[in-house]
Amino acid sequence: MNTLVRGGSTGLFPEIFGRPGSPLAEPWPTAGQSIRLEDYVEDDRYVLRAELPGIDPGKDLKITLTGGVLTVRAERRRKGRDGHRTEFRYGTFSRSIALPPAADAKDVKATYAKGILTVSVRLTRVERPGMRTPVENPTPRRKRCA
């Protein structure tokens, strides 16, 4: 039986913040939890970093790029232990980010180290074709007589 055992109250107030059904209870994590991210541009690459500690990137991580949207999906599985307290988040984590218009979907790199996933995408220079527009002078110049 996998049940969460909470420690007793040690202060003057009962542990109402974590008690299920309490109006002040923190919601328990569910499927589709959000991943904390940061992003920036460095050396002509869009870089996205995600906090994903405690996962096996070979088994529990999936990165997809479809229609200019990068999706990171990960799962942290709970080990069956009886009679312990945990505040770790388990389950499926997912986040989708729209990439900049200049992102090259054919040049995506991903690394995972020390609980941080880093995904980088090359940014191409988008040259917009331009036309030169001649400027007309509606009033002709008159010659001065000297």
JSON list of C-alpha atoms in Angstrom, two decimals:
[
{"chain": "A", "resi": 1, "resn": "MET", "atom": "CA", "xyz": [0.00, 0.00, 0.00]},
{"chain": "A", "resi": 2, "resn": "ASN", "atom": "CA", "xyz": [1.46, 3.35, -1.06]},
{"chain": "A", "resi": 3, "resn": "THR", "atom": "CA", "xyz": [0.13, 6.04, 1.23]},
{"chain": "A", "resi": 4, "resn": "LEU", "atom": "CA", "xyz": [1.61, 9.36, 2.12]},
{"chain": "A", "resi": 5, "resn": "VAL", "atom": "CA", "xyz": [2.30, 9.65, 5.84]},
{"chain": "A", "resi": 6, "resn": "ARG", "atom": "CA", "xyz": [2.57, 13.17, 7.21]},
{"chain": "A", "resi": 7, "resn": "GLY", "atom": "CA", "xyz": [4.37, 14.09, 10.37]},
{"chain": "A", "resi": 8, "resn": "GLY", "atom": "CA", "xyz": [2.36, 15.43, 13.25]},
{"chain": "A", "resi": 9, "resn": "SER", "atom": "CA", "xyz": [2.02, 19.12, 14.00]},
{"chain": "A", "resi": 10, "resn": "THR", "atom": "CA", "xyz": [5.00, 20.49, 15.84]},
{"chain": "A", "resi": 11, "resn": "GLY", "atom": "CA", "xyz": [3.86, 24.11, 16.20]},
{"chain": "A", "resi": 12, "resn": "LEU", "atom": "CA", "xyz": [0.96, 25.89, 17.81]},
{"chain": "A", "resi": 13, "resn": "PHE", "atom": "CA", "xyz": [-1.19, 25.62, 14.68]},
{"chain": "A", "resi": 14, "resn": "PRO", "atom": "CA", "xyz": [-2.39, 22.37, 13.10]},
{"chain": "A", "resi": 15, "resn": "GLU", "atom": "CA", "xyz": [-1.00, 21.41, 9.72]},
{"chain": "A", "resi": 16, "resn": "ILE", "atom": "CA", "xyz": [-3.97, 22.85, 7.79]},
{"chain": "A", "resi": 17, "resn": "PHE", "atom": "CA", "xyz": [-2.00, 23.91, 4.74]},
{"chain": "A", "resi": 18, "resn": "GLY", "atom": "CA", "xyz": [-1.27, 20.39, 3.58]},
{"chain": "A", "resi": 19, "resn": "ARG", "atom": "CA", "xyz": [-4.42, 18.61, 4.76]},
{"chain": "A", "resi": 20, "resn": "PRO", "atom": "CA", "xyz": [-6.59, 17.46, 1.84]},
{"chain": "A", "resi": 21, "resn": "GLY", "atom": "CA", "xyz": [-9.97, 19.19, 1.83]},
{"chain": "A", "resi": 22, "resn": "SER", "atom": "CA", "xyz": [-8.64, 22.21, 3.69]},
{"chain": "A", "resi": 23, "resn": "PRO", "atom": "CA", "xyz": [-9.46, 25.56, 2.06]},
{"chain": "A", "resi": 24, "resn": "LEU", "atom": "CA", "xyz": [-5.78, 26.47, 2.41]},
{"chain": "A", "resi": 25, "resn": "ALA", "atom": "CA", "xyz": [-4.43, 23.20, 1.05]},
{"chain": "A", "resi": 26, "resn": "GLU", "atom": "CA", "xyz": [-1.85, 23.36, -1.69]},
{"chain": "A", "resi": 27, "resn": "PRO", "atom": "CA", "xyz": [-3.12, 21.44, -4.71]},
{"chain": "A", "resi": 28, "resn": "TRP", "atom": "CA", "xyz": [-1.37, 18.13, -5.26]},
{"chain": "A", "resi": 29, "resn": "PRO", "atom": "CA", "xyz": [0.54, 17.80, -8.50]},
{"chain": "A", "resi": 30, "resn": "THR", "atom": "CA", "xyz": [-1.34, 16.27, -11.38]},
{"chain": "A", "resi": 31, "resn": "ALA", "atom": "CA", "xyz": [-0.52, 15.14, -14.89]},
{"chain": "A", "resi": 32, "resn": "GLY", "atom": "CA", "xyz": [0.64, 17.91, -17.20]},
{"chain": "A", "resi": 33, "resn": "GLN", "atom": "CA", "xyz": [2.55, 19.89, -14.60]},
{"chain": "A", "resi": 34, "resn": "SER", "atom": "CA", "xyz": [4.49, 22.87, -15.85]},
{"chain": "A", "resi": 35, "resn": "ILE", "atom": "CA", "xyz": [8.26, 22.93, -16.21]},
{"chain": "A", "resi": 36, "resn": "ARG", "atom": "CA", "xyz": [10.19, 26.00, -15.08]},
{"chain": "A", "resi": 37, "resn": "LEU", "atom": "CA", "xyz": [12.08, 27.55, -17.99]},
{"chain": "A", "resi": 38, "resn": "GLU", "atom": "CA", "xyz": [14.45, 30.31, -18.97]},
{"chain": "A", "resi": 39, "resn": "ASP", "atom": "CA", "xyz": [15.38, 31.35, -22.48]},
{"chain": "A", "resi": 40, "resn": "TYR", "atom": "CA", "xyz": [17.82, 33.69, -24.19]},
{"chain": "A", "resi": 41, "resn": "VAL", "atom": "CA", "xyz": [19.70, 34.22, -27.46]},
{"chain": "A", "resi": 42, "resn": "GLU", "atom": "CA", "xyz": [23.44, 33.49, -27.56]},
{"chain": "A", "resi": 43, "resn": "ASP", "atom": "CA", "xyz": [25.78, 33.25, -30.58]},
{"chain": "A", "resi": 44, "resn": "ASP", "atom": "CA", "xyz": [22.94, 33.16, -33.16]},
{"chain": "A", "resi": 45, "resn": "ARG", "atom": "CA", "xyz": [21.14, 30.38, -31.25]},
{"chain": "A", "resi": 46, "resn": "TYR", "atom": "CA", "xyz": [17.90, 30.46, -29.29]},
{"chain": "A", "resi": 47, "resn": "VAL", "atom": "CA", "xyz": [18.60, 28.67, -25.99]},
{"chain": "A", "resi": 48, "resn": "LEU", "atom": "CA", "xyz": [15.94, 27.18, -23.74]},
{"chain": "A", "resi": 49, "resn": "ARG", "atom": "CA", "xyz": [16.87, 25.76, -20.31]},
{"chain": "A", "resi": 50, "resn": "ALA", "atom": "CA", "xyz": [14.45, 23.67, -18.26]},
{"chain": "A", "resi": 51, "resn": "GLU", "atom": "CA", "xyz": [14.66, 22.46, -14.66]},
{"chain": "A", "resi": 52, "resn": "LEU", "atom": "CA", "xyz": [14.09, 18.69, -14.73]},
{"chain": "A", "resi": 53, "resn": "PRO", "atom": "CA", "xyz": [15.94, 17.10, -11.81]},
{"chain": "A", "resi": 54, "resn": "GLY", "atom": "CA", "xyz": [15.67, 13.40, -11.08]},
{"chain": "A", "resi": 55, "resn": "ILE", "atom": "CA", "xyz": [14.76, 12.07, -14.51]},
{"chain": "A", "resi": 56, "resn": "ASP", "atom": "CA", "xyz": [16.50, 9.66, -16.83]},
{"chain": "A", "resi": 57, "resn": "PRO", "atom": "CA", "xyz": [16.77, 11.58, -20.13]},
{"chain": "A", "resi": 58, "resn": "GLY", "atom": "CA", "xyz": [17.08, 8.34, -22.10]},
{"chain": "A", "resi": 59, "resn": "LYS", "atom": "CA", "xyz": [13.76, 6.97, -20.82]},
{"chain": "A", "resi": 60, "resn": "ASP", "atom": "CA", "xyz": [11.73, 9.81, -19.34]},
{"chain": "A", "resi": 61, "resn": "LEU", "atom": "CA", "xyz": [12.28, 12.75, -21.71]},
{"chain": "A", "resi": 62, "resn": "LYS", "atom": "CA", "xyz": [10.75, 13.57, -25.09]},
{"chain": "A", "resi": 63, "resn": "ILE", "atom": "CA", "xyz": [11.43, 16.71, -27.13]},
{"chain": "A", "resi": 64, "resn": "THR", "atom": "CA", "xyz": [9.40, 17.46, -30.26]},
{"chain": "A", "resi": 65, "resn": "LEU", "atom": "CA", "xyz": [9.29, 20.36, -32.71]},
{"chain": "A", "resi": 66, "resn": "THR", "atom": "CA", "xyz": [6.15, 20.75, -34.79]},
{"chain": "A", "resi": 67, "resn": "GLY", "atom": "CA", "xyz": [4.95, 23.83, -36.63]},
{"chain": "A", "resi": 68, "resn": "GLY", "atom": "CA", "xyz": [7.39, 26.17, -34.90]},
{"chain": "A", "resi": 69, "resn": "VAL", "atom": "CA", "xyz": [6.41, 24.93, -31.41]},
{"chain": "A", "resi": 70, "resn": "LEU", "atom": "CA", "xyz": [8.96, 23.16, -29.23]},
{"chain": "A", "resi": 71, "resn": "THR", "atom": "CA", "xyz": [7.44, 20.74, -26.70]},
{"chain": "A", "resi": 72, "resn": "VAL", "atom": "CA", "xyz": [9.33, 19.26, -23.75]},
{"chain": "A", "resi": 73, "resn": "ARG", "atom": "CA", "xyz": [7.63, 16.34, -22.02]},
{"chain": "A", "resi": 74, "resn": "ALA", "atom": "CA", "xyz": [9.13, 14.46, -19.07]},
{"chain": "A", "resi": 75, "resn": "GLU", "atom": "CA", "xyz": [8.00, 11.98, -16.44]},
{"chain": "A", "resi": 76, "resn": "ARG", "atom": "CA", "xyz": [9.30, 11.42, -12.93]},
{"chain": "A", "resi": 77, "resn": "ARG", "atom": "CA", "xyz": [8.18, 8.10, -11.50]},
{"chain": "A", "resi": 78, "resn": "ARG", "atom": "CA", "xyz": [7.53, 7.54, -7.84]},
{"chain": "A", "resi": 79, "resn": "LYS", "atom": "CA", "xyz": [9.30, 4.61, -6.21]},
{"chain": "A", "resi": 80, "resn": "GLY", "atom": "CA", "xyz": [7.07, 2.42, -4.06]},
{"chain": "A", "resi": 81, "resn": "ARG", "atom": "CA", "xyz": [7.99, 3.19, -0.47]},
{"chain": "A", "resi": 82, "resn": "ASP", "atom": "CA", "xyz": [5.65, 2.84, 2.47]},
{"chain": "A", "resi": 83, "resn": "GLY", "atom": "CA", "xyz": [5.46, 5.22, 5.41]},
{"chain": "A", "resi": 84, "resn": "HIS", "atom": "CA", "xyz": [7.50, 8.14, 4.14]},
{"chain": "A", "resi": 85, "resn": "ARG", "atom": "CA", "xyz": [6.96, 11.82, 3.60]},
{"chain": "A", "resi": 86, "resn": "THR", "atom": "CA", "xyz": [7.63, 13.45, 0.25]},
{"chain": "A", "resi": 87, "resn": "GLU", "atom": "CA", "xyz": [7.22, 16.91, -1.17]},
{"chain": "A", "resi": 88, "resn": "PHE", "atom": "CA", "xyz": [8.75, 15.95, -4.50]},
{"chain": "A", "resi": 89, "resn": "ARG", "atom": "CA", "xyz": [6.59, 16.25, -7.60]},
{"chain": "A", "resi": 90, "resn": "TYR", "atom": "CA", "xyz": [5.91, 13.09, -9.54]},
{"chain": "A", "resi": 91, "resn": "GLY", "atom": "CA", "xyz": [4.05, 12.44, -12.75]},
{"chain": "A", "resi": 92, "resn": "THR", "atom": "CA", "xyz": [4.11, 13.99, -16.21]},
{"chain": "A", "resi": 93, "resn": "PHE", "atom": "CA", "xyz": [5.61, 17.41, -16.83]},
{"chain": "A", "resi": 94, "resn": "SER", "atom": "CA", "xyz": [5.02, 19.26, -20.08]},
{"chain": "A", "resi": 95, "resn": "ARG", "atom": "CA", "xyz": [5.70, 22.66, -21.61]},
{"chain": "A", "resi": 96, "resn": "SER", "atom": "CA", "xyz": [5.32, 24.03, -25.15]},
{"chain": "A", "resi": 97, "resn": "ILE", "atom": "CA", "xyz": [7.08, 27.16, -26.38]},
{"chain": "A", "resi": 98, "resn": "ALA", "atom": "CA", "xyz": [6.61, 28.98, -29.69]},
{"chain": "A", "resi": 99, "resn": "LEU", "atom": "CA", "xyz": [10.02, 29.45, -31.29]},
{"chain": "A", "resi": 100, "resn": "PRO", "atom": "CA", "xyz": [11.12, 32.72, -32.89]},
{"chain": "A", "resi": 101, "resn": "PRO", "atom": "CA", "xyz": [10.25, 33.02, -36.61]},
{"chain": "A", "resi": 102, "resn": "ALA", "atom": "CA", "xyz": [13.95, 32.76, -37.57]},
{"chain": "A", "resi": 103, "resn": "ALA", "atom": "CA", "xyz": [14.41, 29.37, -35.82]},
{"chain": "A", "resi": 104, "resn": "ASP", "atom": "CA", "xyz": [15.89, 26.64, -38.02]},
{"chain": "A", "resi": 105, "resn": "ALA", "atom": "CA", "xyz": [13.95, 23.44, -37.23]},
{"chain": "A", "resi": 106, "resn": "LYS", "atom": "CA", "xyz": [16.71, 21.37, -38.87]},
{"chain": "A", "resi": 107, "resn": "ASP", "atom": "CA", "xyz": [19.37, 22.53, -36.38]},
{"chain": "A", "resi": 108, "resn": "VAL", "atom": "CA", "xyz": [18.20, 21.61, -32.87]},
{"chain": "A", "resi": 109, "resn": "LYS", "atom": "CA", "xyz": [20.57, 20.37, -30.17]},
{"chain": "A", "resi": 110, "resn": "ALA", "atom": "CA", "xyz": [19.71, 19.11, -26.66]},
{"chain": "A", "resi": 111, "resn": "THR", "atom": "CA", "xyz": [21.85, 18.23, -23.64]},
{"chain": "A", "resi": 112, "resn": "TYR", "atom": "CA", "xyz": [20.98, 17.17, -20.09]},
{"chain": "A", "resi": 113, "resn": "ALA", "atom": "CA", "xyz": [23.36, 17.70, -17.17]},
{"chain": "A", "resi": 114, "resn": "LYS", "atom": "CA", "xyz": [22.87, 18.10, -13.42]},
{"chain": "A", "resi": 115, "resn": "GLY", "atom": "CA", "xyz": [19.08, 18.22, -13.70]},
{"chain": "A", "resi": 116, "resn": "ILE", "atom": "CA", "xyz": [19.01, 20.93, -16.37]},
{"chain": "A", "resi": 117, "resn": "LEU", "atom": "CA", "xyz": [17.86, 20.30, -19.94]},
{"chain": "A", "resi": 118, "resn": "THR", "atom": "CA", "xyz": [19.36, 22.72, -22.47]},
{"chain": "A", "resi": 119, "resn": "VAL", "atom": "CA", "xyz": [17.86, 22.91, -25.96]},
{"chain": "A", "resi": 120, "resn": "SER", "atom": "CA", "xyz": [19.34, 25.24, -28.57]},
{"chain": "A", "resi": 121, "resn": "VAL", "atom": "CA", "xyz": [18.02, 26.10, -32.02]},
{"chain": "A", "resi": 122, "resn": "ARG", "atom": "CA", "xyz": [19.99, 27.97, -34.67]},
{"chain": "A", "resi": 123, "resn": "LEU", "atom": "CA", "xyz": [18.53, 31.30, -35.73]},
{"chain": "A", "resi": 124, "resn": "THR", "atom": "CA", "xyz": [18.79, 32.17, -39.41]},
{"chain": "A", "resi": 125, "resn": "ARG", "atom": "CA", "xyz": [18.90, 35.67, -40.73]},
{"chain": "A", "resi": 126, "resn": "VAL", "atom": "CA", "xyz": [15.69, 36.38, -42.53]},
{"chain": "A", "resi": 127, "resn": "GLU", "atom": "CA", "xyz": [16.47, 38.71, -45.39]},
{"chain": "A", "resi": 128, "resn": "ARG", "atom": "CA", "xyz": [13.40, 40.41, -46.67]},
{"chain": "A", "resi": 129, "resn": "PRO", "atom": "CA", "xyz": [13.56, 41.14, -50.39]},
{"chain": "A", "resi": 130, "resn": "GLY", "atom": "CA", "xyz": [13.34, 44.86, -50.98]},
{"chain": "A", "resi": 131, "resn": "MET", "atom": "CA", "xyz": [12.75, 47.10, -53.94]},
{"chain": "A", "resi": 132, "resn": "ARG", "atom": "CA", "xyz": [14.09, 50.54, -54.50]},
{"chain": "A", "resi": 133, "resn": "THR", "atom": "CA", "xyz": [11.36, 53.06, -55.05]},
{"chain": "A", "resi": 134, "resn": "PRO", "atom": "CA", "xyz": [12.23, 56.06, -57.19]},
{"chain": "A", "resi": 135, "resn": "VAL", "atom": "CA", "xyz": [11.31, 59.45, -55.80]},
{"chain": "A", "resi": 136, "resn": "GLU", "atom": "CA", "xyz": [9.66, 61.79, -58.22]},
{"chain": "A", "resi": 137, "resn": "ASN", "atom": "CA", "xyz": [9.93, 65.56, -58.04]},
{"chain": "A", "resi": 138, "resn": "PRO", "atom": "CA", "xyz": [6.56, 66.97, -59.09]},
{"chain": "A", "resi": 139, "resn": "THR", "atom": "CA", "xyz": [7.84, 70.53, -59.67]},
{"chain": "A", "resi": 140, "resn": "PRO", "atom": "CA", "xyz": [10.42, 70.88, -62.41]},
{"chain": "A", "resi": 141, "resn": "ARG", "atom": "CA", "xyz": [13.43, 73.09, -61.75]},
{"chain": "A", "resi": 142, "resn": "ARG", "atom": "CA", "xyz": [13.61, 76.30, -63.69]},
{"chain": "A", "resi": 143, "resn": "LYS", "atom": "CA", "xyz": [16.81, 77.75, -64.90]},
{"chain": "A", "resi": 144, "resn": "ARG", "atom": "CA", "xyz": [17.71, 81.21, -63.69]},
{"chain": "A", "resi": 145, "resn": "CYS", "atom": "CA", "xyz": [18.84, 83.80, -66.09]},
{"chain": "A", "resi": 146, "resn": "ALA", "atom": "CA", "xyz": [21.80, 85.77, -65.00]}
]
